[in-house]
PDB file of C-alpha atoms in Angstrom:
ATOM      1  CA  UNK A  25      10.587  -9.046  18.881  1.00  0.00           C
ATOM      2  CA  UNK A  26      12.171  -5.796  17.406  1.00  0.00           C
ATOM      3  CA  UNK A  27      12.870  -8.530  14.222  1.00  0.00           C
ATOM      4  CA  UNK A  28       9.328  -9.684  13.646  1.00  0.00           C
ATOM      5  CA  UNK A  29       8.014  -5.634  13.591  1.00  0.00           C
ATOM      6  CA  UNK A  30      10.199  -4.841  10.769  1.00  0.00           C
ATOM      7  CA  UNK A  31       9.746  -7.919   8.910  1.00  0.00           C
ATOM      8  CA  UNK A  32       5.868  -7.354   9.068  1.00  0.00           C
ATOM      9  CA  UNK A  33       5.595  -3.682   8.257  1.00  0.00           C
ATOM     10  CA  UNK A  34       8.139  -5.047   5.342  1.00  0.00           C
ATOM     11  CA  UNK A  35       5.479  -7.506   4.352  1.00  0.00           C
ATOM     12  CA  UNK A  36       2.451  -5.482   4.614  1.00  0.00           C
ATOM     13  CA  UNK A  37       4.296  -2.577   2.475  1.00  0.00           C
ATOM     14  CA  UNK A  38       5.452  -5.733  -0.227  1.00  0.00           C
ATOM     15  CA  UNK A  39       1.695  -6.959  -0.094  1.00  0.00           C
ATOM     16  CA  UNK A  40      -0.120  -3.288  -0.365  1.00  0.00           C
ATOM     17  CA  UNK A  41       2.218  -1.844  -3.212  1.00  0.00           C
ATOM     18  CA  UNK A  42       2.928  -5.179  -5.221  1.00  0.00           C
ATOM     19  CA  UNK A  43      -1.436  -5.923  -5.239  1.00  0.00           C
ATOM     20  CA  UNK A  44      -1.981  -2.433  -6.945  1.00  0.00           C
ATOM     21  CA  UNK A  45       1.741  -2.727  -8.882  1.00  0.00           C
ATOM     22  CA  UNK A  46       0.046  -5.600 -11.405  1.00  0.00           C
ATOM     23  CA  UNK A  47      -2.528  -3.425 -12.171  1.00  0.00           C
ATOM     24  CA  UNK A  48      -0.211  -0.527 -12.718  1.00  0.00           C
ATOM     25  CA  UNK A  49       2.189  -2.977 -14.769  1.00  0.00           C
ATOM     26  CA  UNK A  50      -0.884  -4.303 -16.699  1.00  0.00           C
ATOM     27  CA  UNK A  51      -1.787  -0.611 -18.042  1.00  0.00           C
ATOM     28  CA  UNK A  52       2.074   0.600 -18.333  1.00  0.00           C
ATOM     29  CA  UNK A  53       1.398   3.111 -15.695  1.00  0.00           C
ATOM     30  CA  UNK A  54       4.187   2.265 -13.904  1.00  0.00           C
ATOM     31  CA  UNK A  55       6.172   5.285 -13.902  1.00  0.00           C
ATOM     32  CA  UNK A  56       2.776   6.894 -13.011  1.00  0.00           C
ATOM     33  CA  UNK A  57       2.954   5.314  -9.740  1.00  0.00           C
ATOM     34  CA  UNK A  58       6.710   6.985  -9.273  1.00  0.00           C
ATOM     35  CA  UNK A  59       5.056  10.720 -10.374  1.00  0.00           C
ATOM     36  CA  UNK A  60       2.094  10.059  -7.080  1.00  0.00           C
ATOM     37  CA  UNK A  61       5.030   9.140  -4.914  1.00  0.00           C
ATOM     38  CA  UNK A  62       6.503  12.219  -5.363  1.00  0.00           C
ATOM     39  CA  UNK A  63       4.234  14.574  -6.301  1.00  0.00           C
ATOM     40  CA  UNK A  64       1.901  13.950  -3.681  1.00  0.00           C
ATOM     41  CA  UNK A  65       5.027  15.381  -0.827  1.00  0.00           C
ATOM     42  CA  UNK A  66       2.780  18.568  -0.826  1.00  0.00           C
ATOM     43  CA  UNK A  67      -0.015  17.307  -0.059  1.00  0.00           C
ATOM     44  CA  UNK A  68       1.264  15.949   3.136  1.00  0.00           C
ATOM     45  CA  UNK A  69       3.182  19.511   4.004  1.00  0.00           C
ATOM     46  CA  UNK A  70      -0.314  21.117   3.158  1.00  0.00           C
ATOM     47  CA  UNK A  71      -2.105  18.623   5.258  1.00  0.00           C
ATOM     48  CA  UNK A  72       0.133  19.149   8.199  1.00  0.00           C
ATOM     49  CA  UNK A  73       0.278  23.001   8.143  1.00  0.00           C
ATOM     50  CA  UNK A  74      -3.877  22.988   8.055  1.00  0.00           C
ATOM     51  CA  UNK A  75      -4.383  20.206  10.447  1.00  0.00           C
ATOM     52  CA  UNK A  76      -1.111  21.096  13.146  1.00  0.00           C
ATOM     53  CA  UNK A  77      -1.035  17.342  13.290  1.00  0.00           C
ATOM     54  CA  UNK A  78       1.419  14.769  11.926  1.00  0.00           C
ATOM     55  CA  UNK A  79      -1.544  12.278  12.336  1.00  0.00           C
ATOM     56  CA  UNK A  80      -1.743   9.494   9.627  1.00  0.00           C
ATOM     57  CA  UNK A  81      -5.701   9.912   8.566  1.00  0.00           C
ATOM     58  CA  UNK A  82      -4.536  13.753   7.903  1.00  0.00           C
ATOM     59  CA  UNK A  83      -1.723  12.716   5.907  1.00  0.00           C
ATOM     60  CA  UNK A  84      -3.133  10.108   3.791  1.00  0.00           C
ATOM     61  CA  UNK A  85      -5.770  12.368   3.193  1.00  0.00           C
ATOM     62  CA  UNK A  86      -3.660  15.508   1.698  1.00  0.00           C
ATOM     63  CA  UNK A  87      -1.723  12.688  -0.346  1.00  0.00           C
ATOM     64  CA  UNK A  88      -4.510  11.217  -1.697  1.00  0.00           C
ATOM     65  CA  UNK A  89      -6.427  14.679  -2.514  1.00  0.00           C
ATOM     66  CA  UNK A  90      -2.951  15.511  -4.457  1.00  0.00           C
ATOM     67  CA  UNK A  91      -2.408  11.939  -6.009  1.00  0.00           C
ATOM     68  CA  UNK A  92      -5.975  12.660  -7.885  1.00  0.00           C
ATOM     69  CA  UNK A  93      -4.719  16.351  -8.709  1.00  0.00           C
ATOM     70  CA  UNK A  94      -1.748  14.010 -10.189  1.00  0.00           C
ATOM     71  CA  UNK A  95      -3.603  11.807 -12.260  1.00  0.00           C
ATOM     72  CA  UNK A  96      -5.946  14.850 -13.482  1.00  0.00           C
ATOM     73  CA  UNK A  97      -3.154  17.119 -14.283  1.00  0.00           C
ATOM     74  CA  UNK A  98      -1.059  14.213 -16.126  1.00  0.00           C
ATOM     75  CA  UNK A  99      -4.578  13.297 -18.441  1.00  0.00           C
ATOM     76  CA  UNK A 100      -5.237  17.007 -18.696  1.00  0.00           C
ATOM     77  CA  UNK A 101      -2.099  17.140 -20.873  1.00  0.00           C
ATOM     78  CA  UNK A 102      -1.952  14.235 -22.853  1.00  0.00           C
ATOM     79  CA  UNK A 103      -5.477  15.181 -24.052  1.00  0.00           C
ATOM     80  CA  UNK A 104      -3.701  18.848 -24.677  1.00  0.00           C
ATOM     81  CA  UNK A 105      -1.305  17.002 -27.245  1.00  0.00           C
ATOM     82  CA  UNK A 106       1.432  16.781 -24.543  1.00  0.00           C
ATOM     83  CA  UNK A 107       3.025  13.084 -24.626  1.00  0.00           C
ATOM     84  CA  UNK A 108       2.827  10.635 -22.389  1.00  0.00           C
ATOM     85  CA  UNK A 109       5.972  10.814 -20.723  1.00  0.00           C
ATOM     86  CA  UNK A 110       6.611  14.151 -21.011  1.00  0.00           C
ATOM     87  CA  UNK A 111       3.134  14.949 -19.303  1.00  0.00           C
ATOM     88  CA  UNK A 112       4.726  12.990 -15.970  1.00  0.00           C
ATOM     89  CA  UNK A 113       7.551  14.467 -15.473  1.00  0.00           C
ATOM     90  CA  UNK A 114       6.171  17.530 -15.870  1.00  0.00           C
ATOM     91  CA  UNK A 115       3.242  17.298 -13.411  1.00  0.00           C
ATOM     92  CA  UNK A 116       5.569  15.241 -11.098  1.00  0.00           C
ATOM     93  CA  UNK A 117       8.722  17.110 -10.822  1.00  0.00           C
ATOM     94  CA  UNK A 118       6.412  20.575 -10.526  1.00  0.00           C
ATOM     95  CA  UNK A 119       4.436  19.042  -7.619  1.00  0.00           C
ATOM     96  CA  UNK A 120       7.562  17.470  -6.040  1.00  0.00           C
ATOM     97  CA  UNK A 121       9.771  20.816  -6.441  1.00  0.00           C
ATOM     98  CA  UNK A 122       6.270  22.787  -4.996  1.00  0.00           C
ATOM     99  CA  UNK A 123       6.427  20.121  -1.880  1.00  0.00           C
ATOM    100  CA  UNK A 124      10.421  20.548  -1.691  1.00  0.00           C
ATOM    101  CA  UNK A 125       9.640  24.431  -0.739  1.00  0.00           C
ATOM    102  CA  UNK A 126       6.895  23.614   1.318  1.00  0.00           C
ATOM    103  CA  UNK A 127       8.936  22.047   3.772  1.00  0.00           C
ATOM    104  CA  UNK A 128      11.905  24.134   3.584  1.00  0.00           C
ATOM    105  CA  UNK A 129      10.032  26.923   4.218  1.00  0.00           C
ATOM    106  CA  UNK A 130       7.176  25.602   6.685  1.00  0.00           C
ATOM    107  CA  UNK A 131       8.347  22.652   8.647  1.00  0.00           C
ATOM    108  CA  UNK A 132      12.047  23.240   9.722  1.00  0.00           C
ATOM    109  CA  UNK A 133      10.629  23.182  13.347  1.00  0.00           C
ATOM    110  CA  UNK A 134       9.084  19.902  13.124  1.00  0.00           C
ATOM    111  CA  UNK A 135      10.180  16.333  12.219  1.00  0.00           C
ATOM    112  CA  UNK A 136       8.744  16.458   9.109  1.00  0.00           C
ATOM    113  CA  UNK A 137      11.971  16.334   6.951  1.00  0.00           C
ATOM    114  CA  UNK A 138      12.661  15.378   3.155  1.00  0.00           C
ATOM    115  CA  UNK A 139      14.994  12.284   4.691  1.00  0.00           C
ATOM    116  CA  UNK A 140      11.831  11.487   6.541  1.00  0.00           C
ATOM    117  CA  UNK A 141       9.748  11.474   3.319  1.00  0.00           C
ATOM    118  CA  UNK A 142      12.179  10.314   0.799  1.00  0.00           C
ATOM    119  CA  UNK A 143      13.804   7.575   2.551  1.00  0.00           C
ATOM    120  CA  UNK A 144      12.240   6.733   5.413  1.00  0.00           C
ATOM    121  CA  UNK A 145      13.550   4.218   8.796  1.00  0.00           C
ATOM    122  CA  UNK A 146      11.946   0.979   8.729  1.00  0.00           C
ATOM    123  CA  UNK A 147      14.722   0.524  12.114  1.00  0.00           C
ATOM    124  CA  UNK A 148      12.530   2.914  13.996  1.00  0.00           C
ATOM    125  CA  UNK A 149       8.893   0.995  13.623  1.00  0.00           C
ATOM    126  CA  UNK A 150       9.348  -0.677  16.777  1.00  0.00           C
ATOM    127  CA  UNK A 151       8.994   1.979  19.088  1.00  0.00           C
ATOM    128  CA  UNK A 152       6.384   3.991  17.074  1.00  0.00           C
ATOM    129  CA  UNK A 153       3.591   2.246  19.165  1.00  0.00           C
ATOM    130  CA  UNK A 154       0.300   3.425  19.689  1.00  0.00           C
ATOM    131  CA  UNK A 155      -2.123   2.003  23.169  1.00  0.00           C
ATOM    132  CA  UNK A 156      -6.213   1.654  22.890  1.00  0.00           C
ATOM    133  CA  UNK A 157      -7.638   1.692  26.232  1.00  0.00           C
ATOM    134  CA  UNK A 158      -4.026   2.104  28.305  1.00  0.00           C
ATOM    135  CA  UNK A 159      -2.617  -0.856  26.260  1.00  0.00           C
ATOM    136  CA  UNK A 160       0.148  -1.039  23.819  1.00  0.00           C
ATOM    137  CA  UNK A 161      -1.297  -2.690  20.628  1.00  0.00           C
ATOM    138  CA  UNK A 162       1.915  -2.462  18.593  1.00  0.00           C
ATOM    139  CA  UNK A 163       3.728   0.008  16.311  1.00  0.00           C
ATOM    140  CA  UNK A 164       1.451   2.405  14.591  1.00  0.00           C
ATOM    141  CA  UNK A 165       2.661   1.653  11.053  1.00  0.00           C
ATOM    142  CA  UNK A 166       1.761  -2.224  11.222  1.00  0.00           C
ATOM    143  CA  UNK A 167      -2.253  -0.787  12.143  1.00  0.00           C
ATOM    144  CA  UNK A 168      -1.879   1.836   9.015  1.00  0.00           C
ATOM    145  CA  UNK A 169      -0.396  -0.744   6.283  1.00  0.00           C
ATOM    146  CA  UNK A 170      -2.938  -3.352   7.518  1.00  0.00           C
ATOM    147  CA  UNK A 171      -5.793  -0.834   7.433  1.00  0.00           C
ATOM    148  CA  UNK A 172      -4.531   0.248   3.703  1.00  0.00           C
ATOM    149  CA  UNK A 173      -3.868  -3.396   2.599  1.00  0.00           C
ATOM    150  CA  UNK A 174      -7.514  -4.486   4.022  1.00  0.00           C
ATOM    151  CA  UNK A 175      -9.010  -1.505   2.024  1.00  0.00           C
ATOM    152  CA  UNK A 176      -7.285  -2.098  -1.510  1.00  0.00           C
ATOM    153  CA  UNK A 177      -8.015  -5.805  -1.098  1.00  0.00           C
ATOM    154  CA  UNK A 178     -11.218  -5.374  -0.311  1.00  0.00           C
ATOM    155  CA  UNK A 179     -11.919  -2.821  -2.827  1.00  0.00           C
ATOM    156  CA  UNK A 180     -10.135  -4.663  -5.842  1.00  0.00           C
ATOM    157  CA  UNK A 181     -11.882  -8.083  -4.399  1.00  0.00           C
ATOM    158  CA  UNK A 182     -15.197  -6.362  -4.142  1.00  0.00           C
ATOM    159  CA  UNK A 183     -14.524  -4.733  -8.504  1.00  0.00           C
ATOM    160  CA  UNK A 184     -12.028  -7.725  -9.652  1.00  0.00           C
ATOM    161  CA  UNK A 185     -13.768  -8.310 -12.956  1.00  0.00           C
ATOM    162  CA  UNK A 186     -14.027  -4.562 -13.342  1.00  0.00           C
ATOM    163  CA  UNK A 187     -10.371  -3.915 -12.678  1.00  0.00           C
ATOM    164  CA  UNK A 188      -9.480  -6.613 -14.657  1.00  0.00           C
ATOM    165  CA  UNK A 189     -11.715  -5.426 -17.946  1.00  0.00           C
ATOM    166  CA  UNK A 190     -10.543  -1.704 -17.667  1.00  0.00           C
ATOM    167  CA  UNK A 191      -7.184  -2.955 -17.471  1.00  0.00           C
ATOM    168  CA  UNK A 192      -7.419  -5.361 -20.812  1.00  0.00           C
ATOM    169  CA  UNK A 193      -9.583  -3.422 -22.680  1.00  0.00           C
ATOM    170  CA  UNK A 194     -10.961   0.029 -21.553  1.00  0.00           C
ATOM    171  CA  UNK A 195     -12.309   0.454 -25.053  1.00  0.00           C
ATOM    172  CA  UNK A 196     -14.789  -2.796 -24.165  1.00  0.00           C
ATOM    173  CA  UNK A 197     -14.838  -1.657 -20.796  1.00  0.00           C
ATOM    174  CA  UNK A 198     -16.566   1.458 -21.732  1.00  0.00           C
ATOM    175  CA  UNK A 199     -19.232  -0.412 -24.024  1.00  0.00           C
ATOM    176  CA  UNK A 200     -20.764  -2.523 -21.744  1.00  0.00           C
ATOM    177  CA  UNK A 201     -21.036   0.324 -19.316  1.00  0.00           C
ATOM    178  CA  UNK A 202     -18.521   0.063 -17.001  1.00  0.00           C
ATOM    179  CA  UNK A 203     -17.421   3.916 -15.746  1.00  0.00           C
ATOM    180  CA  UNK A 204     -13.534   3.235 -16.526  1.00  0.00           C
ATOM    181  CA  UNK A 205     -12.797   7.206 -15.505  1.00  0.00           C
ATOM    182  CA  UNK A 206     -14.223   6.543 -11.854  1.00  0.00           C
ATOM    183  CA  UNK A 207     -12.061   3.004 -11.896  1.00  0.00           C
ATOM    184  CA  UNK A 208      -8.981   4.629 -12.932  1.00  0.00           C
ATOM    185  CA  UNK A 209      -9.646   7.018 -10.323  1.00  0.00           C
ATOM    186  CA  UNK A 210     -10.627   4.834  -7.752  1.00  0.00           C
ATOM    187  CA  UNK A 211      -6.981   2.698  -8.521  1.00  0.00           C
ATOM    188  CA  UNK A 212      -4.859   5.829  -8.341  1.00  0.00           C
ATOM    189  CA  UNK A 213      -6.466   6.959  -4.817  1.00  0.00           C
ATOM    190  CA  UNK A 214      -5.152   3.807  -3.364  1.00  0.00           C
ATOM    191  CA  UNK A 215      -1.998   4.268  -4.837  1.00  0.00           C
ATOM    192  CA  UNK A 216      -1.947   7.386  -3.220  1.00  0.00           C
ATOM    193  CA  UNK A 217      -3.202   6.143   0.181  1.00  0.00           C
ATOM    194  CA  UNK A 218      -0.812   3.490   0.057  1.00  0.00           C
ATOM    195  CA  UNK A 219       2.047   5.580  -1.135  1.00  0.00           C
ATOM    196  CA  UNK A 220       1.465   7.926   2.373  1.00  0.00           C
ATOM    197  CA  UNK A 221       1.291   5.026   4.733  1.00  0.00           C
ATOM    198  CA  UNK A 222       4.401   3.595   3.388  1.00  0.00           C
ATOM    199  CA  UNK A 223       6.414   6.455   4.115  1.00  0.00           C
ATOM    200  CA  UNK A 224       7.543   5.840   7.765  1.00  0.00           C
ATOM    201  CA  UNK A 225       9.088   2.178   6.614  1.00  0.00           C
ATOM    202  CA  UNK A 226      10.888   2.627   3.867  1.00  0.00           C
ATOM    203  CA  UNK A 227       9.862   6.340   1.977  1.00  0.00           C
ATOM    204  CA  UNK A 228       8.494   7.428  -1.283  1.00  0.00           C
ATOM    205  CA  UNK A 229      11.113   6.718  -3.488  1.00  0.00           C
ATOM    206  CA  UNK A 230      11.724   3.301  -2.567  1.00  0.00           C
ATOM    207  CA  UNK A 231       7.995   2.714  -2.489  1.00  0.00           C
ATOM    208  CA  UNK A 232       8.215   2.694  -6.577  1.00  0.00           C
ATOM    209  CA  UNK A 233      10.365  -0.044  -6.344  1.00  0.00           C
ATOM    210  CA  UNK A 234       7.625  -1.960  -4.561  1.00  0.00           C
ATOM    211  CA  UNK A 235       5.148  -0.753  -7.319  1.00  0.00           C
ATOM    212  CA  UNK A 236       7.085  -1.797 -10.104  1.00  0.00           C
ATOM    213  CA  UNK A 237       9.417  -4.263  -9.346  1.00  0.00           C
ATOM    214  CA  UNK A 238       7.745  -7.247  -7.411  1.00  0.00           C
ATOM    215  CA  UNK A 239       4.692  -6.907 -10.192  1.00  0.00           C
ATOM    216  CA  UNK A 240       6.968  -7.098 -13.373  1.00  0.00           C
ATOM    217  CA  UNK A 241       8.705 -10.084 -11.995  1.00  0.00           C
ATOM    218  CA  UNK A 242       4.896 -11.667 -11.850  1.00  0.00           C
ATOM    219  CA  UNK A 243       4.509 -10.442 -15.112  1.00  0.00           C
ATOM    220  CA  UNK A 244       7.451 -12.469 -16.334  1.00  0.00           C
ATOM    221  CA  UNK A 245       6.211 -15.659 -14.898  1.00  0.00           C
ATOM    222  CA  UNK A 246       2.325 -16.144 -15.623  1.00  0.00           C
ATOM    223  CA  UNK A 247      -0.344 -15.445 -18.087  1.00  0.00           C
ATOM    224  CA  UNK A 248      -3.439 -15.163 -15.463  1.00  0.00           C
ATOM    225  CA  UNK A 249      -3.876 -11.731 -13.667  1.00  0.00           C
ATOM    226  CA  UNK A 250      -5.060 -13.822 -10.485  1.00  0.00           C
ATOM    227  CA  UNK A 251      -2.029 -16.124 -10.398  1.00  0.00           C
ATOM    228  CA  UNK A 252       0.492 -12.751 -11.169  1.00  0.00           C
ATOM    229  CA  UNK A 253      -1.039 -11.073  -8.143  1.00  0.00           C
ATOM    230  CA  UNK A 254      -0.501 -14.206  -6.357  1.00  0.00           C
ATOM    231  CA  UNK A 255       3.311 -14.401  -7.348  1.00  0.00           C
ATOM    232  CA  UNK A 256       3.374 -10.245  -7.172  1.00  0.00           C
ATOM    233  CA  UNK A 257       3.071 -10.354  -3.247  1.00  0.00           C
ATOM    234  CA  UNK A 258       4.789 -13.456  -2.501  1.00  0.00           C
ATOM    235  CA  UNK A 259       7.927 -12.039  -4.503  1.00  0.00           C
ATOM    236  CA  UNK A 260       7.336  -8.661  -2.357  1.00  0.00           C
ATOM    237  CA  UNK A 261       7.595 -10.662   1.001  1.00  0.00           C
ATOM    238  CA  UNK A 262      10.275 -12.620  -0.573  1.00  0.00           C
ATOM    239  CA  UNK A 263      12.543  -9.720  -1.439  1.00  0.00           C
ATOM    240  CA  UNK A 264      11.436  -7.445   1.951  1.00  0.00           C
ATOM    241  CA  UNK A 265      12.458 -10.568   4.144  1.00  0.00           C
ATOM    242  CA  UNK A 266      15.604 -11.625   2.399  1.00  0.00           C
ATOM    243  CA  UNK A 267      16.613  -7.842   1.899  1.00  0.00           C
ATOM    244  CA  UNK A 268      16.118  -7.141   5.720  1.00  0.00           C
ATOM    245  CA  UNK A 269      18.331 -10.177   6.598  1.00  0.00           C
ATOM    246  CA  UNK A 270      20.756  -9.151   4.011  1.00  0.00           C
ATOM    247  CA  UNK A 271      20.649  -5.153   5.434  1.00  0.00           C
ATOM    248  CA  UNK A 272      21.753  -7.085   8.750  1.00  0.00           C
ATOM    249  CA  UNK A 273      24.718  -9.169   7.377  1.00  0.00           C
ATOM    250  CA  UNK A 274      26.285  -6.155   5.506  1.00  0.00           C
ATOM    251  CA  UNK A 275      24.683  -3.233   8.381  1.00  0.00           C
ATOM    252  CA  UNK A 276      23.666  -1.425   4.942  1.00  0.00           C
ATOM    253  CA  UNK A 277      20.524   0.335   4.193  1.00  0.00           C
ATOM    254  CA  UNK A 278      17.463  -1.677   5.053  1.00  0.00           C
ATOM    255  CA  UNK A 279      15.142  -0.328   2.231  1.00  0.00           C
ATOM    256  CA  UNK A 280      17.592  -0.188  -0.323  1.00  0.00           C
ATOM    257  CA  UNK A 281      18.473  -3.784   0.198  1.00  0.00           C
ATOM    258  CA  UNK A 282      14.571  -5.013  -0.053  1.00  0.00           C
ATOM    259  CA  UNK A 283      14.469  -3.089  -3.115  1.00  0.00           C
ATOM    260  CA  UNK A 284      17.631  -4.752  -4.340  1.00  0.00           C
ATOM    261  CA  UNK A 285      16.735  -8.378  -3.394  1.00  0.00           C
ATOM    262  CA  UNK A 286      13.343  -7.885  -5.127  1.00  0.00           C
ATOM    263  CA  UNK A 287      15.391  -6.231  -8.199  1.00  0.00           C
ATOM    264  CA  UNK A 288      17.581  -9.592  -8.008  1.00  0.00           C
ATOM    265  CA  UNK A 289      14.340 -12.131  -8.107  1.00  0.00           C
ATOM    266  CA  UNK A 290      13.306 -10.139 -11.363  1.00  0.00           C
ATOM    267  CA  UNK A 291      16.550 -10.780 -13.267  1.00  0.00           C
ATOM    268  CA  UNK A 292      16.225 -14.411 -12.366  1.00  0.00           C
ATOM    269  CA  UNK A 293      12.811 -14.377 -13.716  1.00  0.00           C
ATOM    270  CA  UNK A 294      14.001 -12.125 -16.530  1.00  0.00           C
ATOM    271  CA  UNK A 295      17.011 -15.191 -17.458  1.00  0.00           C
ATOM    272  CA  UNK A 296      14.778 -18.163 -16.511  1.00  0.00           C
ATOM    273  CA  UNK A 297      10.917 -17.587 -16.517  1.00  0.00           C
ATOM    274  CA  UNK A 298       9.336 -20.691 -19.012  1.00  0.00           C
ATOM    275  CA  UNK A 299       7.565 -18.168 -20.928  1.00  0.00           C
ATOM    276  CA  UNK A 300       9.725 -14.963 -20.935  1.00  0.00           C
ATOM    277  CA  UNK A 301      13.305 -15.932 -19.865  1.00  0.00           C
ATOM    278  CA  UNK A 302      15.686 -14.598 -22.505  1.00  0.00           C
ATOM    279  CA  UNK A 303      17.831 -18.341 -21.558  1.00  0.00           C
ATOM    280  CA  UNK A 304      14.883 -20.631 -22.044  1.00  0.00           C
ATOM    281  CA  UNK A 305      14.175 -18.820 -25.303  1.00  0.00           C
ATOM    282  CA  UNK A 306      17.670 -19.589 -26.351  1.00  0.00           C
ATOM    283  CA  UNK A 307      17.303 -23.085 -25.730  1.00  0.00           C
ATOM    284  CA  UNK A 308      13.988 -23.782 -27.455  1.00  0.00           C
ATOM    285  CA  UNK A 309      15.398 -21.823 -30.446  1.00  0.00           C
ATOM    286  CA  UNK A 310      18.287 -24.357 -30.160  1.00  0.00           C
ATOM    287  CA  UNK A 311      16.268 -27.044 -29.752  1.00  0.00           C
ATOM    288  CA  UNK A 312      14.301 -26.479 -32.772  1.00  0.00           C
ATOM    289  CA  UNK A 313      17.084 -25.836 -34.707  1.00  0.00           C
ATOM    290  CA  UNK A 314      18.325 -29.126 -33.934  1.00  0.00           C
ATOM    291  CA  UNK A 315      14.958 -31.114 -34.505  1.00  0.00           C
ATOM    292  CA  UNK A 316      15.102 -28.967 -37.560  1.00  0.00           C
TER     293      UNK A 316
END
């Protein structure tokens, strides 16, 4: 039973950060999704040290509050002449180093630790449970990641052809009316809601991973922004469930094996995708030099 926890708090955490990764991928904001992951650590020390609590709705709260300050901040100076990528790790590496002190400083009583935030214990899941009513309903991370995925889902389902324009064109976006500012920020506050609630299973650094990876390998494999978010989140489950079992055979880092399963199924997409794979490339151009 202990199994089929982990392996769906893996899954939900694929699902919610590969769903908002294509979007992410689509705009080449990727490494903007690794600057919330980080940067939003003080937001959740800030949010703890108001509130007392180490309650979720508190903590996904502060993060997402401090994921927007993010995104601000990181526009603020490209508009300033600052470049792109300099503007990110800037904002990122301030906030994270600001959240770093934070909980040296505030939290060394409490089991609010960077190994906690960072890395995170996918192991522990089963036994986190919460009870409605007197009765156990399960580990309190599967209700959290389902609650996030659910929102993102419905939110993207609810603006698909919205999303979809901002991310192809903002420029046409923009002149048919559509508020591409309040879009953007709507997509970054679920990255920073779903950044939080992914902590607990498998931390904010491998949560880029997630972001990134499971999305590009999509990106590799289809032209059709329906069909990549389709592929995004079955290569997410693919990589989480494989990675876990993998974790088990070598008794190596659970995360860090999901990550490297899922950074496995993007080199094979990468070698032999029909559209982008560097070897079926080679073998139309030899083809055609043959026929030639």
């Amino acid at each position: 039973m202990n199994d089929f926890w982990i392996l769906l708090t893996a899954g939900l955490v694929a699902c919610s950060c590969s769903l908002l990764g294509c979007f992410l991928v689509l705009r080449r904001m990727a490494m903007i999704g690794d600057a919330i992951s980080h940067s939003v650590l003080p937001g959740i020390v800030i949010a703890f040290l108001l509130s007392g609590s180490r309650d979720s709705f508190w903590m996904m709260l502060g993060a997402s509050v401090l994921g927007l300050i993010t995104v601000f901040l990181i526009q603020l100076f490209q508009q300033s002449g600052v470049q792109s990528d300099a503007s990110i790790g800037v904002v990122f590496t301030a906030l994270f180093s600001v959240g770093v002190v934070l909980v040296s400083l505030f939290t060394r009583q409490v089991d609010l630790d960077l190994d906690c935030v960072l890395y995170g214990e996918i192991i522990r899941v089963p036994w986190d449970t919460m009870t409605w009513a007197g009765i156990d309903i399960g580990p309190k991370a599967v209700w959290s990641l389902g609650l996030v995925l659910l929102l993102s889902g419905s939110v993207l389902g609810l603006f698909f052809k919205q999303f979809k324009l901002c991310s192809f064109d903002p420029a046409m976006a923009a002149a048919v009316g559509i508020p591409v500012a309040l879009f953007h920020y709507v997509l970054m506050g679920l990255v920073s809601v779903t950044t939080v609630a992914s902590f607990e299973s498998v931390g904010a650094i491998l949560v880029v991973g997630m972001l990134v990876v499971p999305a590009a390998t999509a990106y590799l494999l289809t032209e059709r922004l329906g069909t990549m978010i389709l592929y995004s989140m079955l290569t997410g489950v693919i990589s989480s469930t494989g990675g876990y079992y993998i974790s088990v055979w070598m008794d190596a880092s659970i995360a860090g094996c999901m990550i490297t399963a899922a950074g496995g199924l993007f080199l094979l997409a990468l070698l032999f995708s029909p559209s982008h794979g560097v070897i079926w490339r080679k073998w139309r151009q030899r083809r055609m030099e043959q026929t030639a």
